[in-house]
PDB file of C-alpha atoms and ligand atoms in Angstrom:
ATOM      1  CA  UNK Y   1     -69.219  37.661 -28.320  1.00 94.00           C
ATOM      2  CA  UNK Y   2     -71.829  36.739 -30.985  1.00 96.00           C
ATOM      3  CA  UNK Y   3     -72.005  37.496 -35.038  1.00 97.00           C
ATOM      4  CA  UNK Y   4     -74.389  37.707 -36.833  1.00 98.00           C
ATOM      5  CA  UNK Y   5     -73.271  37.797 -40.432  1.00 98.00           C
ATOM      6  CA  UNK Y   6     -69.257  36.567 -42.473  1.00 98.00           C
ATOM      7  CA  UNK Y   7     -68.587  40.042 -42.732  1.00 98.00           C
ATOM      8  CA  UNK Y   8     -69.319  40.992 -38.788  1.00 97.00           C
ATOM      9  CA  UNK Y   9     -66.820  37.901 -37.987  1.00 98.00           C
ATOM     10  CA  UNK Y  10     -64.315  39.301 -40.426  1.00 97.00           C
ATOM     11  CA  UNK Y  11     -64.301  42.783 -39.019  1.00 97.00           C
ATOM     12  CA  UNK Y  12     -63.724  41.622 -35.124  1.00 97.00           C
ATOM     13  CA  UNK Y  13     -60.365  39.607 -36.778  1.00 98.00           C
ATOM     14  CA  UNK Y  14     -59.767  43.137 -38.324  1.00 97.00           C
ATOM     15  CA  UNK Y  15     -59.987  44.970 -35.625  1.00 97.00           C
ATOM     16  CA  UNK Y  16     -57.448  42.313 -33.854  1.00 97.00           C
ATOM     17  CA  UNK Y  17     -55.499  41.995 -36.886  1.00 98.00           C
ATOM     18  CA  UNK Y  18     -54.748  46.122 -36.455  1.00 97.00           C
ATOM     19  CA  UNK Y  19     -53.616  45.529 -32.861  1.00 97.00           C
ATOM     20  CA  UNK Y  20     -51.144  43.149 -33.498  1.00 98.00           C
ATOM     21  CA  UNK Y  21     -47.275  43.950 -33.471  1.00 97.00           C
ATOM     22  CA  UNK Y  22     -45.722  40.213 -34.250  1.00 97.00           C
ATOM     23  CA  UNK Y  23     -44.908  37.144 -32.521  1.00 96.00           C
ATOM     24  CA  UNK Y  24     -48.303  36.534 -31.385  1.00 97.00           C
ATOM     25  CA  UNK Y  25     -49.924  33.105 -32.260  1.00 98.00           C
ATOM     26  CA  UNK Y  26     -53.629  32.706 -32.617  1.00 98.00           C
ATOM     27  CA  UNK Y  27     -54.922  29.413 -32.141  1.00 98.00           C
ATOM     28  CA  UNK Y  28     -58.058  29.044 -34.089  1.00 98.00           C
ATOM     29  CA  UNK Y  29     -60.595  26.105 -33.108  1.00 98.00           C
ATOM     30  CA  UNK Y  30     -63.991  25.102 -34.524  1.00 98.00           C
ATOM     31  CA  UNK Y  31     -65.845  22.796 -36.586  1.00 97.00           C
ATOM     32  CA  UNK Y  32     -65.839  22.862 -40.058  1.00 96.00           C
ATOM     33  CA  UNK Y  33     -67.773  25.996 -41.413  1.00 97.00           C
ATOM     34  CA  UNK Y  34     -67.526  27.403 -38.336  1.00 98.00           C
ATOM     35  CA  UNK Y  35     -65.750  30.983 -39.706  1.00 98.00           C
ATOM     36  CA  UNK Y  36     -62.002  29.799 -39.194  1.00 98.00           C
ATOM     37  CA  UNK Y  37     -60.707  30.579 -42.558  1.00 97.00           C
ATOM     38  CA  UNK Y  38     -63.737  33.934 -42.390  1.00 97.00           C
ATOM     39  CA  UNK Y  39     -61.864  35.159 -39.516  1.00 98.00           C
ATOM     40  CA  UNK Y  40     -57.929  34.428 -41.129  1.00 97.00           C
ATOM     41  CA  UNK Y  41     -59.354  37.178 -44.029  1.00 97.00           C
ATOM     42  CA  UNK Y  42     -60.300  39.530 -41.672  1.00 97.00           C
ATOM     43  CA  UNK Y  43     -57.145  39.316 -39.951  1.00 97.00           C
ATOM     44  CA  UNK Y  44     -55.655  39.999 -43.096  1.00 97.00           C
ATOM     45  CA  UNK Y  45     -57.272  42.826 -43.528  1.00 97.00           C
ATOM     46  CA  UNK Y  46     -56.273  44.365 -40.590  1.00 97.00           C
ATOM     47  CA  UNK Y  47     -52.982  43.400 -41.386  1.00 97.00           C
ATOM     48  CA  UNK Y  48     -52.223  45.160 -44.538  1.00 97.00           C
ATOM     49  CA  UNK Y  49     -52.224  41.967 -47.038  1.00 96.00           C
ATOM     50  CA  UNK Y  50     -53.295  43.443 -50.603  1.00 92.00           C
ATOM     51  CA  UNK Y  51     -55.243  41.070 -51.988  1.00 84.00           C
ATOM     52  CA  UNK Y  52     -56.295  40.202 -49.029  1.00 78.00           C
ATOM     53  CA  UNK Y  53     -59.857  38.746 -50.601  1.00 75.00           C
ATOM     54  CA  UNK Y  54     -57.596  35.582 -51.937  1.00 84.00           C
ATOM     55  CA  UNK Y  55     -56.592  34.023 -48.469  1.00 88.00           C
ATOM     56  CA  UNK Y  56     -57.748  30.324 -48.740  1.00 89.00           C
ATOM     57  CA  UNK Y  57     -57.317  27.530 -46.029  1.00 87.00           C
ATOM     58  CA  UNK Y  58     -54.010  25.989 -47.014  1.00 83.00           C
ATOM     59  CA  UNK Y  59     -55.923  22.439 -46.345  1.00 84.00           C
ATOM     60  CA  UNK Y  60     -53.583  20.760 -48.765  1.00 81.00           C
ATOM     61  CA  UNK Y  61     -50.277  22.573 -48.631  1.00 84.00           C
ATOM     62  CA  UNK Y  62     -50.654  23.476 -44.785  1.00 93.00           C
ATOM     63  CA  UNK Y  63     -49.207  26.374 -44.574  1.00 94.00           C
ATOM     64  CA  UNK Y  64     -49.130  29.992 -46.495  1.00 95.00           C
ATOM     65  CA  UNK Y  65     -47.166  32.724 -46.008  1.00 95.00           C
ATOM     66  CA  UNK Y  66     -48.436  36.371 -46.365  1.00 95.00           C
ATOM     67  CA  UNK Y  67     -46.278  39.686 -46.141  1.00 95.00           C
ATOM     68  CA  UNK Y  68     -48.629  42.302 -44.901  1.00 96.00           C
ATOM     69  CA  UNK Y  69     -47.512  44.810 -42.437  1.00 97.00           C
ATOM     70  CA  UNK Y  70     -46.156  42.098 -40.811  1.00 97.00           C
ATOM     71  CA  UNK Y  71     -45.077  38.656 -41.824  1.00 97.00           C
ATOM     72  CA  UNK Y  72     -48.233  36.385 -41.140  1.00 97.00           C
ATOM     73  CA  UNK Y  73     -48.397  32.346 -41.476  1.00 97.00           C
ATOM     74  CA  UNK Y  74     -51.910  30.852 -41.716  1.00 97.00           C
ATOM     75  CA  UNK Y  75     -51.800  27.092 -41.277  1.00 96.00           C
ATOM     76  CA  UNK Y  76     -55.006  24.604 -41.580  1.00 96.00           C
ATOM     77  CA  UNK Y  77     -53.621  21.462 -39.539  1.00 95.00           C
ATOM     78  CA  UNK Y  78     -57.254  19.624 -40.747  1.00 93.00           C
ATOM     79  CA  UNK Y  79     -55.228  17.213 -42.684  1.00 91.00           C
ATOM     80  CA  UNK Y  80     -52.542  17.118 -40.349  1.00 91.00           C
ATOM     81  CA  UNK Y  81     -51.712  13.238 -39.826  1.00 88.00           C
ATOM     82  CA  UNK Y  82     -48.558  13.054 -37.658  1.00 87.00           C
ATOM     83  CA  UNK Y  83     -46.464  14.928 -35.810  1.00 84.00           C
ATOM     84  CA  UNK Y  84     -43.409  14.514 -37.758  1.00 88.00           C
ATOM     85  CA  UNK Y  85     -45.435  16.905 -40.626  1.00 92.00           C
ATOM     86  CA  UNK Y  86     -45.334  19.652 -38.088  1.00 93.00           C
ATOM     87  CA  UNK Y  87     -41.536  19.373 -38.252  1.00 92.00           C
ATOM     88  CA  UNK Y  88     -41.931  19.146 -42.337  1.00 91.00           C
ATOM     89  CA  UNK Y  89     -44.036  22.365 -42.644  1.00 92.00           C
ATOM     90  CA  UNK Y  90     -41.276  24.002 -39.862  1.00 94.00           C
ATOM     91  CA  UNK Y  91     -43.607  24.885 -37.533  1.00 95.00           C
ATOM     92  CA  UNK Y  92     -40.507  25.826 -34.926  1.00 95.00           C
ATOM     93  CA  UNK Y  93     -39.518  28.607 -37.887  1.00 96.00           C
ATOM     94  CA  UNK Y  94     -43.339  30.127 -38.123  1.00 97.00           C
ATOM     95  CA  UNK Y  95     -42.623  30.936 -34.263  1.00 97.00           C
ATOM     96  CA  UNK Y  96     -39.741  33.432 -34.926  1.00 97.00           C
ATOM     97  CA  UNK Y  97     -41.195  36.216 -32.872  1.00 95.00           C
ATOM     98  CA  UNK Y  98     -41.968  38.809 -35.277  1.00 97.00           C
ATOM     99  CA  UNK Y  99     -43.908  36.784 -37.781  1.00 98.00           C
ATOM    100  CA  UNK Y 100     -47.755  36.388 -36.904  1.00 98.00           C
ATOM    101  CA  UNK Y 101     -49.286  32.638 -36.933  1.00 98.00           C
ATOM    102  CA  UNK Y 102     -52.449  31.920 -37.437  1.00 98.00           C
ATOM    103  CA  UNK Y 103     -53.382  28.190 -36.963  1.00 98.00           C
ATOM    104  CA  UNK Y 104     -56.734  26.624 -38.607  1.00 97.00           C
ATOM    105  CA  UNK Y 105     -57.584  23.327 -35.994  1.00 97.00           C
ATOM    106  CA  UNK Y 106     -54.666  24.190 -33.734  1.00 97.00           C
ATOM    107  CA  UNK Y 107     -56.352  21.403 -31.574  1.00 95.00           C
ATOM    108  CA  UNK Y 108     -53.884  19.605 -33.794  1.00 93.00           C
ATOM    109  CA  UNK Y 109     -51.214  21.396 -32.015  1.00 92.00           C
ATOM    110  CA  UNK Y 110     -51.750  20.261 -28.731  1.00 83.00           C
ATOM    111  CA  UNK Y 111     -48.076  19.930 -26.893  1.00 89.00           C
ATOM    112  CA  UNK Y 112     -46.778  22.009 -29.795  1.00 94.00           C
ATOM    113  CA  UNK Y 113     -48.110  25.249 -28.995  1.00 95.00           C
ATOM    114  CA  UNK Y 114     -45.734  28.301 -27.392  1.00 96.00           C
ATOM    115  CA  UNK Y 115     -46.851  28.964 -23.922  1.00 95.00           C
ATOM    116  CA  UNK Y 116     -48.078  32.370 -25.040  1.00 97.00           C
ATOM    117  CA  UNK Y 117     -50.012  32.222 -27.305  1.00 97.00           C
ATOM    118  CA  UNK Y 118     -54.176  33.501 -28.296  1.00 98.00           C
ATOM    119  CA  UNK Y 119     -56.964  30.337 -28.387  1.00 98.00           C
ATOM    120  CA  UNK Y 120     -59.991  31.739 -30.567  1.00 98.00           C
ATOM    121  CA  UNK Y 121     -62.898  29.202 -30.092  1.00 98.00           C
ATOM    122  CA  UNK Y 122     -65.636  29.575 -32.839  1.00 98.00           C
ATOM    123  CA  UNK Y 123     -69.127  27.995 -32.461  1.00 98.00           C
ATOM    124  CA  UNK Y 124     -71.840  27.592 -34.325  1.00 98.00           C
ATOM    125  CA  UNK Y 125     -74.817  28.730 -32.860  1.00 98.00           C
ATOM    126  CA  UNK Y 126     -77.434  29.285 -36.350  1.00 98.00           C
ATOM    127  CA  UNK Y 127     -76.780  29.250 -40.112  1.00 98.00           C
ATOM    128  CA  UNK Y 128     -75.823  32.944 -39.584  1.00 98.00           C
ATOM    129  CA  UNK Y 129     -74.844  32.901 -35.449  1.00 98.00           C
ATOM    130  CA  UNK Y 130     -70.991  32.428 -34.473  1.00 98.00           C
ATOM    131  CA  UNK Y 131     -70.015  32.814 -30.438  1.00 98.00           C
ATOM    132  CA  UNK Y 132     -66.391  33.435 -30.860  1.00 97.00           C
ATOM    133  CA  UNK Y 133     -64.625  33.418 -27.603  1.00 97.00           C
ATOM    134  CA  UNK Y 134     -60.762  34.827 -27.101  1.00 96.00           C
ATOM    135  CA  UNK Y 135     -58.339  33.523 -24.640  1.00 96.00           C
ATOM    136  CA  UNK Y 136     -54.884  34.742 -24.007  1.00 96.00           C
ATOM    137  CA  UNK Y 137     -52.387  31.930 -22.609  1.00 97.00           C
ATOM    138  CA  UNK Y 138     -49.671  33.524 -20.728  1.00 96.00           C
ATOM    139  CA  UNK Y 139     -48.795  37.034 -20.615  1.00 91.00           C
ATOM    140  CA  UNK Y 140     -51.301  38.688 -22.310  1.00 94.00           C
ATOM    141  CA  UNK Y 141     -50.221  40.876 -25.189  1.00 94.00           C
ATOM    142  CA  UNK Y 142     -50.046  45.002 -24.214  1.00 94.00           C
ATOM    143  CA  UNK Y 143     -52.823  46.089 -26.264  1.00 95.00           C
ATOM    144  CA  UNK Y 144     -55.217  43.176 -25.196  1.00 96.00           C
ATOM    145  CA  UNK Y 145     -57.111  44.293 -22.018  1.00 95.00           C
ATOM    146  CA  UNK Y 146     -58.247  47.766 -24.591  1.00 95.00           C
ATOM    147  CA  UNK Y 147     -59.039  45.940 -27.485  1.00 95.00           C
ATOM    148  CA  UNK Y 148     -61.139  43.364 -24.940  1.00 92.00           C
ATOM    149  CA  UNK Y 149     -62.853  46.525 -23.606  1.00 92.00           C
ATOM    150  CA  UNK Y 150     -63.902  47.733 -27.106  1.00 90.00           C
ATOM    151  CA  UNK Y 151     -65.159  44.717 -28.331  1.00 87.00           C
ATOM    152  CA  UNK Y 152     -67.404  44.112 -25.520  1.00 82.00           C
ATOM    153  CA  UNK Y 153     -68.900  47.909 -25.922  1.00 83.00           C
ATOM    154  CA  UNK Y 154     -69.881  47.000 -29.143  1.00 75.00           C
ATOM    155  CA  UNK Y 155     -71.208  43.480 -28.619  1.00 70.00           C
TER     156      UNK Y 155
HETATM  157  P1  LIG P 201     -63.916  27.172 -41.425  1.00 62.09           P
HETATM  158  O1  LIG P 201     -62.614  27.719 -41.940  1.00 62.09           O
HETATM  159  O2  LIG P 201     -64.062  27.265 -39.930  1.00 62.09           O
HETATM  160  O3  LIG P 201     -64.210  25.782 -41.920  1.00 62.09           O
HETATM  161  P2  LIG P 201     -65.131  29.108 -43.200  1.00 62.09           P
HETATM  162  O4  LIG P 201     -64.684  30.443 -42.741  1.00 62.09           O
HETATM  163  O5  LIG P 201     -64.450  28.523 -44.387  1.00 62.09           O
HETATM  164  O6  LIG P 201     -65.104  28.087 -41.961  1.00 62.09           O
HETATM  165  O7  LIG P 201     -66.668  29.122 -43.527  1.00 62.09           O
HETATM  166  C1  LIG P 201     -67.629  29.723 -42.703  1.00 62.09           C
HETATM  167  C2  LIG P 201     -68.943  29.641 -43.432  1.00 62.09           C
HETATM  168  O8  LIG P 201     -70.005  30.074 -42.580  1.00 62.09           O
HETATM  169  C3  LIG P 201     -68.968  30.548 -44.652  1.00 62.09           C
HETATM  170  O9  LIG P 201     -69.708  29.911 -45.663  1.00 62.09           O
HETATM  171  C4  LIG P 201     -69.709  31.780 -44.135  1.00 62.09           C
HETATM  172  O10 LIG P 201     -70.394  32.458 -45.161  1.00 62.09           O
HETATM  173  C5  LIG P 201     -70.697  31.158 -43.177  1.00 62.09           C
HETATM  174  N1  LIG P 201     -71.129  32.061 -42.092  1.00 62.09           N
HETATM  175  C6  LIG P 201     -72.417  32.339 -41.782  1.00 62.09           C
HETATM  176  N2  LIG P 201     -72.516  33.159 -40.738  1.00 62.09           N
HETATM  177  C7  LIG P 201     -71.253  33.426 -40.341  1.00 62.09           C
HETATM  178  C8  LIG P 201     -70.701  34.222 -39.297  1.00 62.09           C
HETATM  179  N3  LIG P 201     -71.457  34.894 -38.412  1.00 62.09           N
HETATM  180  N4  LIG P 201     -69.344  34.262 -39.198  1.00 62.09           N
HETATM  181  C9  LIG P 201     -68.569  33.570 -40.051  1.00 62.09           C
HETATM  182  N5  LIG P 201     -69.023  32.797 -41.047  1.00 62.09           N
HETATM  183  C10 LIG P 201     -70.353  32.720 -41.210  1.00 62.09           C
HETATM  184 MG1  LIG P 202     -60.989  26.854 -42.990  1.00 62.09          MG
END
């Protein structure tokens, strides 16, 4: 689908930050500026994180941890240099199955990522144009097929 403005990325990842019930891991990809860390604060949103405006990329940390309705980890593997940092952040622990991971340039990830698991692909398409594209990897989650179907409507 295509946005046209920050805030109409943000409230797609709301509206798939509402359907999510933990475990799932969303896979973010896109250039830089693309609406990767945009989308993370809609998710929050939709996740119940107060202060939900102050979600940053964790470019120099890595990782963050949230507690919203559910527990959420937002990683930004830009600076990610080897894989031994993966083991350093404890990327095996973010994948507990009840927390919910979302991964800034999870092209990092590459072998490292669950077999289930949601790629988001942002583009660039104008200053204010984003083509986001979802894919689930594996069993698709329940809810995914009806929040698909909604999203389309309104696109
Ligand atoms: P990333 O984390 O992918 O590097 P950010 O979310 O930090 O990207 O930044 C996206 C930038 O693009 C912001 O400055 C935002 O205002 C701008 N922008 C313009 N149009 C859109 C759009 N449709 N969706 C998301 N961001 C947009
Ligand atoms: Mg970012």
């Amino acid at each position: 689908m295509t946005t046209r403005s920050p805030e109409e990325t943000a409230a797609v990842a709301e509206s798939l930050g509402r359907q999510l019930q933990g475990g799932e891991v969303l896979a973010l990809i896109g250039d830089l500026g693309a609406g990767k860390t945009c989308f993370v604060q809609g998710l929050a949103v939709g996740l119940e994180i107060p202060d939900e405006a102050y979600v940053r990329s964790p470019t120099f940390s890595l990782i963050e941890e949230y507690d919203g309705r559910l527990p959420v980890y937002h990683l930004d593997l830009y600076r990610l240099s080897e894989e031994d940092e993966l083991e350093a952040i404890g990327w095996r622990d973010c994948l507990d199955g009840e927390s919910v991971v979302a991964v800034e340039w999870a092209d990092q990830l590459r072998g490292y990522l669950p077999n289930r698991y949601i790629e988001i692909r942002l583009s660039i398409r104008s200053p204010e144009e984003r083509e986001l594209k979802f894919v689930a990897y594996g069993d698709p989650p329940v809810w995914w097929e009806g929040w698909r179907t909604t999203l389309l409507r309104k696109d």
